[in-house]
C-alpha cells in the first residue's frame, strides 16, 4: 500500500517576485509547507543576492541559497511586452503573488492591485515594505534601517554606549514570517469569500511589534523608575525614554549574562542566568549563600531589586568555577532557568538540531554541500524537506510548459523576443 504524503499547502501556487531577504524568507516557508513557489527573476541578472557575499567564485552565494530553497526559478523580463503577457498569464494561474520591491515598482511595471484583481479576483497580493502608509512610505529599507526605525536599536546595547543593532534579522526574516502568516490567513478567508485580498507587512511595524516590552516600559516610566533594570540598582536616574538595558531581562524575573569557566580565552564562555523568584532557595544553596534564604535584605524579590548587582556578582563568582554546560547541568534539575551562550560553530555541530531538521546539510550541484536552517515550524502531518535553491532560470521551460501550456514554438519565440 502506497501512502501519499500530502503537505499543508499542496496545490497552492505562489508567484514569487521577491528578492534579497524579507520576501524570500516568506516564500521559502510557504515552499517548505508544500506550495509550488515560482520565483520570477530578471533574465541574465536574477536576485541580486546570487552574487553578493560570494565565498566561491561564480557560484550562487550562501546568502541566496539559504533563502531560496524549495523554489523553481523562471527568468522573465516583466518590463518587456511579451514578458508582460506571460506575467499576466502567470497571475491568472497562481493563488498568491508576493513581492518586496521598492514602493511603487510593480505599479510602474503596469501591475497595480486594481489591475491584478481584474486579471485574477482570487489572487492574494502580498508585499513587504519598509514602512506602512505615512511619511516614510516611499523609502527603501534594509534590515538595520528597520531595526533602528522600529525601536530595537534605541533599546539595545549598554547605557553608556551607542545604540546597537542585533544579529537576529528581525526586520527581514521577522517581517517575512509576518507576511507568511498574512498569506495563509488570507487563503483561509478566501475559502469563504472566494476573493483574494491585499496583504501588507511593514518592516517597521514588524520590529516594533517585537519590541512591545520596550513600549510597555516607556509607559511605566511615567509612574516611576524601572526597578528591575540594573540602572536602578546602580542608582542612575532614568530619563524620559526607555533606556538601553544591556543584558537585563525584559520580563518580570531578573536575569543577567555571567562569565563561566574559560571566559578569558573563549568569547562565548558565558551563561544567561535568571534569578527566578520560585528558584531563589535553590540558587542560594548552589552558589553557597544559604543564609540569603532568610536574610531580610535578600529573601524576597522586592528587597532584592535594589541589590541585583550584588546578587549577580555572587552568582557569577560561582558560575566562573563551572563551564557553561556544567552550569546548565547543575541548574536545570533545580528548576533554575539558565542558558549557555552558544556560538554558531557550536550550533552547527549540535547533533540534536540536525536530528530535528532545524539545521540541515544540502547538496548543491555547483557548490557541493552546505549547511542551512530548515523549517523552524514543525507540523506533524506536513513534513518539510529542504530542497536546494534553483539555478537562475533553471525551470523556465518547465514552468512555461506545465503552468501555461506553452509548446516549443511559443517558448522559442518568447526567448527570441528576450522576454525569458
Ligand atoms: N523584470 C524587469 N524588471 C524587474 C524585474 C524583472 N523580472 N524584477 C525587478 N525588476 C525591476 C523593478 O521593477 C525595479 O525597477 P524600477 O526601479 O524601474 O521600478 C528594479 O528592478 C529594482 O527594484 P528595487 O528598487 O526594489 O531594487 P533595489 O535593489 O534598488 O532596492 C530594496 C532593494 C530591498 C532596498 C527595495 O526593494 C526595498 O526597499 N524593498 C522593500 C523593503 C524590503 O523588502 N527590504 C528588505 C530588503 S532585505 O530583505
Tab-separated table of C-alpha atoms and ligand atoms in Angstrom:
chain	number	residue	atom	x	y	z
A	1	UNK	CA	0.000	0.000	0.000
A	2	UNK	CA	1.414	3.381	-1.018
A	3	UNK	CA	0.932	6.181	1.413
A	4	UNK	CA	0.654	9.562	-0.292
A	5	UNK	CA	2.223	12.170	1.936
A	6	UNK	CA	0.387	15.427	1.454
A	7	UNK	CA	1.763	18.760	2.544
A	8	UNK	CA	-0.267	21.529	4.085
A	9	UNK	CA	-0.039	23.887	1.080
A	10	UNK	CA	-0.077	21.300	-1.710
A	11	UNK	CA	-1.902	22.760	-4.728
A	12	UNK	CA	-1.183	26.382	-3.805
A	13	UNK	CA	0.856	28.201	-6.432
A	14	UNK	CA	2.938	31.216	-5.456
A	15	UNK	CA	4.133	33.820	-7.951
A	16	UNK	CA	7.301	34.858	-6.158
A	17	UNK	CA	8.573	38.303	-7.137
A	18	UNK	CA	10.722	38.614	-4.022
A	19	UNK	CA	14.391	39.417	-3.678
A	20	UNK	CA	17.083	39.866	-1.018
A	21	UNK	CA	15.892	38.523	2.371
A	22	UNK	CA	12.499	39.547	3.733
A	23	UNK	CA	10.294	38.377	0.846
A	24	UNK	CA	12.346	35.238	0.093
A	25	UNK	CA	12.073	34.154	3.758
A	26	UNK	CA	8.301	34.226	3.409
A	27	UNK	CA	8.090	32.288	0.151
A	28	UNK	CA	10.676	29.746	1.351
A	29	UNK	CA	8.425	28.999	4.330
A	30	UNK	CA	5.439	28.545	2.018
A	31	UNK	CA	7.585	26.216	-0.094
A	32	UNK	CA	8.509	24.176	2.965
A	33	UNK	CA	4.806	23.770	3.666
A	34	UNK	CA	4.315	22.370	0.154
A	35	UNK	CA	3.368	25.342	-2.043
A	36	UNK	CA	4.700	25.455	-5.614
A	37	UNK	CA	6.856	28.585	-5.489
A	38	UNK	CA	7.686	30.109	-8.870
A	39	UNK	CA	10.465	32.631	-8.420
A	40	UNK	CA	10.472	35.238	-11.190
A	41	UNK	CA	13.899	36.728	-11.914
A	42	UNK	CA	15.233	39.222	-14.412
A	43	UNK	CA	16.914	37.396	-17.360
A	44	UNK	CA	20.698	37.318	-17.024
A	45	UNK	CA	20.596	39.108	-13.671
A	46	UNK	CA	18.397	37.341	-11.162
A	47	UNK	CA	18.065	38.088	-7.478
A	48	UNK	CA	20.955	40.406	-6.566
A	49	UNK	CA	21.900	38.168	-3.640
A	50	UNK	CA	23.012	35.402	-6.027
A	51	UNK	CA	26.187	37.427	-6.464
A	52	UNK	CA	26.527	39.032	-3.027
A	53	UNK	CA	28.998	37.880	-0.342
A	54	UNK	CA	30.166	35.033	-2.562
A	55	UNK	CA	32.510	32.523	-0.943
A	56	UNK	CA	33.132	30.541	-4.170
A	57	UNK	CA	33.693	32.381	-7.485
A	58	UNK	CA	30.782	32.252	-9.964
A	59	UNK	CA	28.648	30.079	-7.686
A	60	UNK	CA	25.353	31.251	-6.138
A	61	UNK	CA	26.163	32.725	-2.741
A	62	UNK	CA	25.137	31.132	0.541
A	63	UNK	CA	23.073	34.263	1.100
A	64	UNK	CA	20.949	33.310	-1.913
A	65	UNK	CA	20.907	29.545	-1.483
A	66	UNK	CA	19.905	29.749	2.196
A	67	UNK	CA	16.860	31.898	1.388
A	68	UNK	CA	15.583	30.217	-1.739
A	69	UNK	CA	15.119	26.530	-1.057
A	70	UNK	CA	12.074	24.677	-2.366
A	71	UNK	CA	11.502	27.137	-5.230
A	72	UNK	CA	11.581	26.964	-9.016
A	73	UNK	CA	13.213	29.776	-10.987
A	74	UNK	CA	11.832	31.294	-14.179
A	75	UNK	CA	13.564	34.196	-15.893
A	76	UNK	CA	11.135	36.773	-17.199
A	77	UNK	CA	11.501	40.409	-18.194
A	78	UNK	CA	8.326	41.885	-16.782
A	79	UNK	CA	9.017	45.246	-18.411
A	80	UNK	CA	9.021	43.773	-21.932
A	81	UNK	CA	5.690	43.484	-23.809
A	82	UNK	CA	5.897	39.696	-24.371
A	83	UNK	CA	7.168	39.345	-20.807
A	84	UNK	CA	4.117	41.242	-19.540
A	85	UNK	CA	1.804	38.903	-21.444
A	86	UNK	CA	3.486	35.882	-19.883
A	87	UNK	CA	3.372	37.547	-16.463
A	88	UNK	CA	-0.365	38.209	-16.909
A	89	UNK	CA	-0.903	34.513	-17.707
A	90	UNK	CA	1.059	33.565	-14.597
A	91	UNK	CA	-1.121	35.870	-12.463
A	92	UNK	CA	-4.145	34.020	-13.831
A	93	UNK	CA	-2.690	30.644	-12.857
A	94	UNK	CA	-1.352	31.476	-9.379
A	95	UNK	CA	-3.048	31.866	-5.993
A	96	UNK	CA	-0.674	34.315	-4.361
A	97	UNK	CA	1.741	36.955	-5.605
A	98	UNK	CA	4.472	38.026	-3.192
A	99	UNK	CA	6.838	40.957	-3.708
A	100	UNK	CA	9.184	43.172	-1.747
A	101	UNK	CA	10.337	45.679	-4.327
A	102	UNK	CA	10.827	49.334	-3.580
A	103	UNK	CA	7.450	51.075	-3.162
A	104	UNK	CA	5.627	51.503	-6.472
A	105	UNK	CA	7.856	49.177	-8.562
A	106	UNK	CA	5.014	46.849	-9.581
A	107	UNK	CA	2.704	49.778	-10.351
A	108	UNK	CA	5.442	51.172	-12.602
A	109	UNK	CA	5.535	47.804	-14.412
A	110	UNK	CA	1.788	48.242	-15.015
A	111	UNK	CA	0.591	45.778	-12.378
A	112	UNK	CA	-1.307	47.749	-9.770
A	113	UNK	CA	-3.519	45.985	-7.200
A	114	UNK	CA	-6.589	47.061	-9.203
A	115	UNK	CA	-5.120	45.539	-12.382
A	116	UNK	CA	-4.171	42.319	-10.591
A	117	UNK	CA	-7.718	41.961	-9.224
A	118	UNK	CA	-9.072	42.354	-12.744
A	119	UNK	CA	-6.752	39.658	-14.045
A	120	UNK	CA	-7.465	37.257	-11.169
A	121	UNK	CA	-10.023	38.200	-8.483
A	122	UNK	CA	-8.907	35.235	-6.352
A	123	UNK	CA	-5.303	36.486	-6.248
A	124	UNK	CA	-3.792	37.301	-2.859
A	125	UNK	CA	-1.256	40.060	-3.361
A	126	UNK	CA	1.246	40.252	-0.530
A	127	UNK	CA	4.002	42.814	-0.016
A	128	UNK	CA	6.779	43.637	2.393
A	129	UNK	CA	7.592	47.318	2.550
A	130	UNK	CA	9.967	49.204	4.824
A	131	UNK	CA	7.254	51.411	6.276
A	132	UNK	CA	3.476	51.368	6.268
A	133	UNK	CA	1.410	54.301	4.932
A	134	UNK	CA	2.713	57.600	6.288
A	135	UNK	CA	5.622	59.988	5.896
A	136	UNK	CA	8.217	57.319	5.048
A	137	UNK	CA	6.157	55.028	2.835
A	138	UNK	CA	8.304	55.774	-0.246
A	139	UNK	CA	11.609	54.824	1.399
A	140	UNK	CA	13.815	51.893	0.503
A	141	UNK	CA	14.664	49.927	3.606
A	142	UNK	CA	17.177	47.275	4.641
A	143	UNK	CA	17.377	45.245	7.852
A	144	UNK	CA	19.285	47.649	10.051
A	145	UNK	CA	17.198	50.624	8.972
A	146	UNK	CA	14.132	48.712	10.173
A	147	UNK	CA	15.825	47.780	13.451
A	148	UNK	CA	16.579	51.477	14.030
A	149	UNK	CA	13.189	52.796	12.917
A	150	UNK	CA	11.279	50.088	14.784
A	151	UNK	CA	12.674	50.868	18.247
A	152	UNK	CA	15.061	47.948	18.581
A	153	UNK	CA	18.344	49.865	18.255
A	154	UNK	CA	17.462	52.587	20.751
A	155	UNK	CA	16.767	49.944	23.387
A	156	UNK	CA	19.682	47.603	22.584
A	157	UNK	CA	23.220	47.993	23.907
A	158	UNK	CA	24.608	49.368	27.142
A	159	UNK	CA	23.571	52.561	28.844
A	160	UNK	CA	26.921	54.247	28.269
A	161	UNK	CA	27.293	53.128	24.647
A	162	UNK	CA	25.708	53.907	21.268
A	163	UNK	CA	22.508	52.217	20.016
A	164	UNK	CA	23.160	48.684	18.721
A	165	UNK	CA	21.646	46.510	16.031
A	166	UNK	CA	21.154	42.820	16.783
A	167	UNK	CA	22.401	39.788	14.849
A	168	UNK	CA	18.877	38.385	14.535
A	169	UNK	CA	17.329	39.555	11.290
A	170	UNK	CA	14.135	40.692	12.929
A	171	UNK	CA	13.382	43.286	10.245
A	172	UNK	CA	13.865	40.976	7.262
A	173	UNK	CA	13.211	37.408	8.351
A	174	UNK	CA	10.841	38.578	11.106
A	175	UNK	CA	8.695	40.502	8.640
A	176	UNK	CA	8.836	37.580	6.199
A	177	UNK	CA	7.246	35.439	8.911
A	178	UNK	CA	4.511	38.013	9.439
A	179	UNK	CA	3.825	38.107	5.720
A	180	UNK	CA	3.596	34.308	5.520
A	181	UNK	CA	1.016	34.304	8.295
A	182	UNK	CA	-0.921	37.059	6.498
A	183	UNK	CA	-0.913	34.989	3.309
A	184	UNK	CA	-2.166	31.734	4.829
A	185	UNK	CA	-4.803	33.689	6.758
A	186	UNK	CA	-5.957	35.322	3.514
A	187	UNK	CA	-6.021	31.900	1.820
A	188	UNK	CA	-8.195	30.656	4.685
A	189	UNK	CA	-10.598	33.595	4.314
A	190	UNK	CA	-10.716	33.024	0.551
A	191	UNK	CA	-12.276	29.635	1.276
A	192	UNK	CA	-15.380	31.533	2.440
A	193	UNK	CA	-15.353	34.696	0.342
A	194	UNK	CA	-13.931	33.308	-2.890
A	195	UNK	CA	-11.932	36.535	-3.180
A	196	UNK	CA	-8.292	37.444	-2.872
A	197	UNK	CA	-7.056	40.388	-0.862
A	198	UNK	CA	-4.080	42.688	-0.310
A	199	UNK	CA	-1.653	41.727	2.470
A	200	UNK	CA	0.932	44.215	3.704
A	201	UNK	CA	3.640	43.659	6.294
A	202	UNK	CA	5.876	46.616	7.031
A	203	UNK	CA	9.330	46.096	8.488
A	204	UNK	CA	8.976	48.985	10.943
A	205	UNK	CA	5.684	47.504	12.191
A	206	UNK	CA	7.260	44.068	12.498
A	207	UNK	CA	10.228	45.282	14.546
A	208	UNK	CA	8.084	47.497	16.766
A	209	UNK	CA	5.729	44.593	17.375
A	210	UNK	CA	8.692	42.511	18.582
A	211	UNK	CA	9.735	45.418	20.842
A	212	UNK	CA	6.437	45.564	22.710
A	213	UNK	CA	8.052	45.197	26.145
A	214	UNK	CA	10.013	48.378	25.462
A	215	UNK	CA	6.791	50.249	24.664
A	216	UNK	CA	5.445	48.798	27.914
A	217	UNK	CA	8.453	50.256	29.770
A	218	UNK	CA	8.025	53.644	28.066
A	219	UNK	CA	4.618	53.907	29.730
A	220	UNK	CA	5.753	52.502	33.077
A	221	UNK	CA	8.397	55.259	33.235
A	222	UNK	CA	5.644	57.802	33.861
A	223	UNK	CA	4.950	56.083	37.164
A	224	UNK	CA	8.490	55.820	38.483
A	225	UNK	CA	11.825	54.116	37.824
A	226	UNK	CA	12.053	50.722	36.130
A	227	UNK	CA	13.107	48.870	39.253
A	228	UNK	CA	14.182	45.649	37.533
A	229	UNK	CA	16.712	47.466	35.300
A	230	UNK	CA	20.289	47.264	36.645
A	231	UNK	CA	20.388	51.029	36.101
A	232	UNK	CA	18.076	51.229	39.121
A	233	UNK	CA	20.314	49.192	41.429
A	234	UNK	CA	23.271	51.302	40.219
A	235	UNK	CA	21.291	54.398	41.264
A	236	UNK	CA	21.475	56.025	37.840
A	237	UNK	CA	18.468	58.239	37.178
A	238	UNK	CA	16.064	57.423	34.350
A	239	UNK	CA	15.367	59.910	31.543
A	240	UNK	CA	12.083	60.222	29.672
A	241	UNK	CA	12.540	57.328	27.268
A	242	UNK	CA	13.055	53.570	27.601
A	243	UNK	CA	16.816	53.234	28.068
A	244	UNK	CA	19.229	50.621	26.756
A	245	UNK	CA	19.182	47.781	29.217
A	246	UNK	CA	22.356	45.829	28.412
A	247	UNK	CA	21.672	42.192	29.193
A	248	UNK	CA	18.933	42.802	31.739
A	249	UNK	CA	15.913	40.577	31.374
A	250	UNK	CA	12.903	42.188	29.720
A	251	UNK	CA	10.488	40.149	31.827
A	252	UNK	CA	9.388	40.058	35.441
A	253	UNK	CA	12.275	37.818	36.534
A	254	UNK	CA	15.706	39.461	36.768
A	255	UNK	CA	18.429	37.975	34.585
A	256	UNK	CA	21.999	38.618	33.504
A	257	UNK	CA	24.803	37.266	31.316
A	258	UNK	CA	27.543	35.915	33.571
A	259	UNK	CA	31.083	34.701	32.973
A	260	UNK	CA	31.784	30.983	33.097
A	261	UNK	CA	34.983	28.982	33.363
A	262	UNK	CA	37.284	29.779	30.444
A	263	UNK	CA	35.858	33.232	29.693
A	264	UNK	CA	39.359	34.735	29.494
A	265	UNK	CA	40.087	32.832	26.270
A	266	UNK	CA	36.648	31.927	24.910
A	267	UNK	CA	34.414	34.868	23.918
A	268	UNK	CA	31.331	32.690	24.389
A	269	UNK	CA	32.108	31.129	27.794
A	270	UNK	CA	29.087	32.825	29.357
A	271	UNK	CA	25.664	31.822	30.580
A	272	UNK	CA	22.374	33.651	30.868
A	273	UNK	CA	21.193	33.249	34.426
A	274	UNK	CA	17.652	34.027	35.556
A	275	UNK	CA	17.207	34.631	39.264
A	276	UNK	CA	13.620	33.415	39.186
A	277	UNK	CA	11.821	34.059	42.472
A	278	UNK	CA	10.481	30.498	42.672
A	279	UNK	CA	14.024	29.091	42.432
A	280	UNK	CA	15.619	31.522	44.888
A	281	UNK	CA	16.255	28.998	47.667
A	282	UNK	CA	17.936	26.607	45.237
A	283	UNK	CA	20.033	29.456	43.857
A	284	UNK	CA	21.213	30.374	47.378
A	285	UNK	CA	22.226	26.755	48.059
A	286	UNK	CA	24.010	26.299	44.723
A	287	UNK	CA	26.094	29.458	44.992
A	288	UNK	CA	26.992	28.783	48.642
A	289	UNK	CA	24.909	31.563	50.197
A	290	UNK	CA	22.290	29.581	52.165
A	291	UNK	CA	21.926	32.443	54.680
A	292	UNK	CA	20.371	34.637	51.941
A	293	UNK	CA	17.273	32.420	52.047
A	294	UNK	CA	16.191	34.024	55.333
A	295	UNK	CA	18.160	37.290	55.199
A	296	UNK	CA	15.718	40.234	55.261
A	297	UNK	CA	17.878	42.018	52.631
A	298	UNK	CA	17.677	39.136	50.153
A	299	UNK	CA	14.775	36.823	50.984
A	300	UNK	CA	12.080	38.372	48.734
A	301	UNK	CA	12.094	39.682	45.148
A	302	UNK	CA	11.163	43.200	46.315
A	303	UNK	CA	14.096	43.560	48.730
A	304	UNK	CA	16.494	42.033	46.211
A	305	UNK	CA	15.639	44.548	43.468
A	306	UNK	CA	17.949	47.366	44.662
A	307	UNK	CA	20.678	44.755	45.314
A	308	UNK	CA	20.602	42.900	41.984
A	309	UNK	CA	24.163	43.982	41.184
A	310	UNK	CA	25.401	42.332	44.372
A	311	UNK	CA	23.235	39.247	43.777
A	312	UNK	CA	24.543	38.674	40.256
A	313	UNK	CA	28.154	39.271	41.355
A	314	UNK	CA	27.766	36.480	43.907
A	315	UNK	CA	26.169	34.176	41.333
A	316	UNK	CA	28.933	34.956	38.850
A	317	UNK	CA	31.586	34.074	41.424
A	318	UNK	CA	30.052	30.592	41.303
A	319	UNK	CA	29.433	30.376	37.513
A	320	UNK	CA	33.093	31.289	36.909
A	321	UNK	CA	34.070	27.997	38.554
A	322	UNK	CA	31.969	25.976	36.062
A	323	UNK	CA	31.754	25.675	32.288
A	324	UNK	CA	28.555	26.978	30.707
A	325	UNK	CA	27.459	23.364	30.142
A	326	UNK	CA	28.143	22.441	33.780
A	327	UNK	CA	26.051	25.425	34.886
A	328	UNK	CA	23.239	24.069	32.697
A	329	UNK	CA	23.610	20.523	34.044
A	330	UNK	CA	23.580	21.660	37.676
A	331	UNK	CA	20.826	24.288	37.428
A	332	UNK	CA	18.292	22.504	35.227
A	333	UNK	CA	17.363	19.761	37.715
A	334	UNK	CA	16.909	22.514	40.316
A	335	UNK	CA	14.489	24.432	38.056
A	336	UNK	CA	16.855	27.379	37.786
A	337	UNK	CA	16.473	28.749	34.228
A	338	UNK	CA	19.887	29.222	32.583
A	339	UNK	CA	21.112	29.224	29.003
A	340	UNK	CA	24.607	28.738	27.637
A	341	UNK	CA	25.778	31.348	25.120
A	342	UNK	CA	26.097	29.088	22.067
A	343	UNK	CA	28.324	30.082	19.168
A	344	UNK	CA	27.440	29.482	15.511
A	345	UNK	CA	30.185	26.836	15.478
A	346	UNK	CA	28.644	25.003	18.429
A	347	UNK	CA	25.148	25.245	16.931
A	348	UNK	CA	26.291	23.983	13.543
A	349	UNK	CA	27.851	20.938	15.219
A	350	UNK	CA	24.930	20.159	17.566
A	351	UNK	CA	23.530	16.703	16.680
A	352	UNK	CA	20.046	17.271	18.135
A	353	UNK	CA	19.467	20.234	15.788
A	354	UNK	CA	20.392	18.004	12.846
A	355	UNK	CA	18.017	15.302	14.098
A	356	UNK	CA	15.051	17.682	14.121
A	357	UNK	CA	15.858	19.260	10.741
A	358	UNK	CA	16.461	22.670	12.307
A	359	UNK	CA	19.903	22.613	10.702
A	360	UNK	CA	20.285	20.598	7.519
A	361	UNK	CA	23.030	19.750	5.093
A	362	UNK	CA	22.047	20.363	1.459
A	363	UNK	CA	23.715	19.214	-1.781
A	364	UNK	CA	24.135	21.835	-4.493
A	365	UNK	CA	25.352	20.932	-7.993
A	366	UNK	CA	27.788	23.852	-8.165
A	367	UNK	CA	28.894	24.395	-4.573
A	368	UNK	CA	28.758	20.886	-3.101
A	369	UNK	CA	27.226	20.513	0.342
A	370	UNK	CA	26.456	23.344	2.720
A	371	UNK	CA	24.559	23.884	5.950
A	372	UNK	CA	21.335	25.815	6.226
A	373	UNK	CA	18.473	26.335	8.633
A	374	UNK	CA	15.421	24.158	7.993
A	375	UNK	CA	11.813	24.933	8.792
A	376	UNK	CA	11.576	26.184	12.398
A	377	UNK	CA	7.852	25.342	12.458
A	378	UNK	CA	7.172	21.623	12.704
A	379	UNK	CA	3.842	20.178	11.507
A	380	UNK	CA	3.095	16.548	12.363
A	381	UNK	CA	1.291	15.920	9.062
A	382	UNK	CA	3.294	18.099	6.710
A	383	UNK	CA	6.983	17.165	6.597
A	384	UNK	CA	9.433	19.834	5.390
A	385	UNK	CA	12.275	18.504	3.272
A	386	UNK	CA	14.782	21.162	2.322
A	387	UNK	CA	15.415	21.122	-1.443
A	388	UNK	CA	18.330	23.053	-2.919
A	389	UNK	CA	17.803	26.518	-4.368
A	390	UNK	CA	17.283	26.732	-8.135
A	391	UNK	CA	19.905	27.943	-10.596
A	392	UNK	CA	18.925	31.121	-12.438
A	393	UNK	CA	16.162	30.239	-14.891
A	394	UNK	CA	16.552	26.503	-14.245
A	395	UNK	CA	12.820	25.893	-14.585
A	396	UNK	CA	11.862	28.487	-17.213
A	397	UNK	CA	10.880	25.973	-19.889
A	398	UNK	CA	9.217	23.581	-17.443
A	399	UNK	CA	7.056	26.360	-15.961
A	400	UNK	CA	6.061	27.725	-19.371
A	401	UNK	CA	5.054	24.223	-20.431
A	402	UNK	CA	3.371	22.925	-17.255
A	403	UNK	CA	1.745	26.053	-15.901
A	404	UNK	CA	0.954	27.945	-19.127
A	405	UNK	CA	0.759	25.060	-21.612
A	406	UNK	CA	3.402	26.544	-23.948
A	407	UNK	CA	4.756	24.433	-26.787
A	408	UNK	CA	8.256	24.505	-28.312
A	409	UNK	CA	7.376	27.287	-30.753
A	410	UNK	CA	5.947	29.649	-28.145
A	411	UNK	CA	8.964	29.071	-25.912
A	412	UNK	CA	11.337	29.766	-28.794
A	413	UNK	CA	9.526	32.978	-29.723
A	414	UNK	CA	9.495	34.226	-26.094
A	415	UNK	CA	13.199	33.525	-25.983
A	416	UNK	CA	13.979	35.298	-29.240
A	417	UNK	CA	11.927	38.307	-28.042
A	418	UNK	CA	14.245	38.448	-24.994
A	419	UNK	CA	11.278	38.048	-22.657
A	420	UNK	CA	12.628	34.972	-20.817
B	1	LIG	N1	11.983	42.176	-14.966
B	1	LIG	C1	12.184	43.501	-15.162
B	1	LIG	N2	12.410	44.376	-14.158
B	1	LIG	C2	12.454	43.874	-12.912
B	1	LIG	C3	12.252	42.511	-12.637
B	1	LIG	C4	12.006	41.646	-13.723
B	1	LIG	N3	11.816	40.341	-13.574
B	1	LIG	N4	12.349	42.313	-11.308
B	1	LIG	C5	12.607	43.515	-10.759
B	1	LIG	N5	12.665	44.458	-11.725
B	1	LIG	C6	12.893	45.897	-11.556
B	1	LIG	C7	11.869	46.556	-10.693
B	1	LIG	O1	10.708	46.773	-11.396
B	1	LIG	C8	12.590	47.825	-10.288
B	1	LIG	O2	12.538	48.722	-11.386
B	1	LIG	P1	12.116	50.272	-11.254
B	1	LIG	O3	13.035	50.859	-10.250
B	1	LIG	O4	12.326	50.794	-12.647
B	1	LIG	O5	10.710	50.337	-10.823
B	1	LIG	C9	14.047	47.354	-10.209
B	1	LIG	O6	14.090	46.081	-10.844
B	1	LIG	C10	14.669	47.169	-8.838
B	1	LIG	O7	13.777	47.144	-7.789
B	1	LIG	P2	14.119	47.763	-6.356
B	1	LIG	O8	14.096	49.257	-6.438
B	1	LIG	O9	13.188	47.113	-5.432
B	1	LIG	O10	15.621	47.250	-6.075
B	1	LIG	P3	16.800	47.961	-5.260
B	1	LIG	O11	17.922	46.988	-5.297
B	1	LIG	O12	17.100	49.338	-5.717
B	1	LIG	O13	16.235	48.081	-3.752
B	1	LIG	C11	15.406	47.251	-1.632
B	1	LIG	C12	16.278	46.984	-2.884
B	1	LIG	C13	15.384	45.980	-0.830
B	1	LIG	C14	16.011	48.393	-0.818
B	1	LIG	C15	13.961	47.622	-2.071
B	1	LIG	O14	13.498	46.624	-2.921
B	1	LIG	C16	13.004	47.796	-0.901
B	1	LIG	O15	13.032	48.791	-0.197
B	1	LIG	N6	12.100	46.812	-0.715
B	1	LIG	C17	11.064	46.874	0.296
B	1	LIG	C18	11.594	46.648	1.664
B	1	LIG	C19	12.318	45.348	1.769
B	1	LIG	O16	11.839	44.285	1.467
B	1	LIG	N7	13.517	45.419	2.293
B	1	LIG	C20	14.221	44.217	2.656
B	1	LIG	C21	15.468	44.153	1.958
B	1	LIG	S1	16.427	42.878	2.620
B	1	LIG	O17	15.373	41.743	2.791
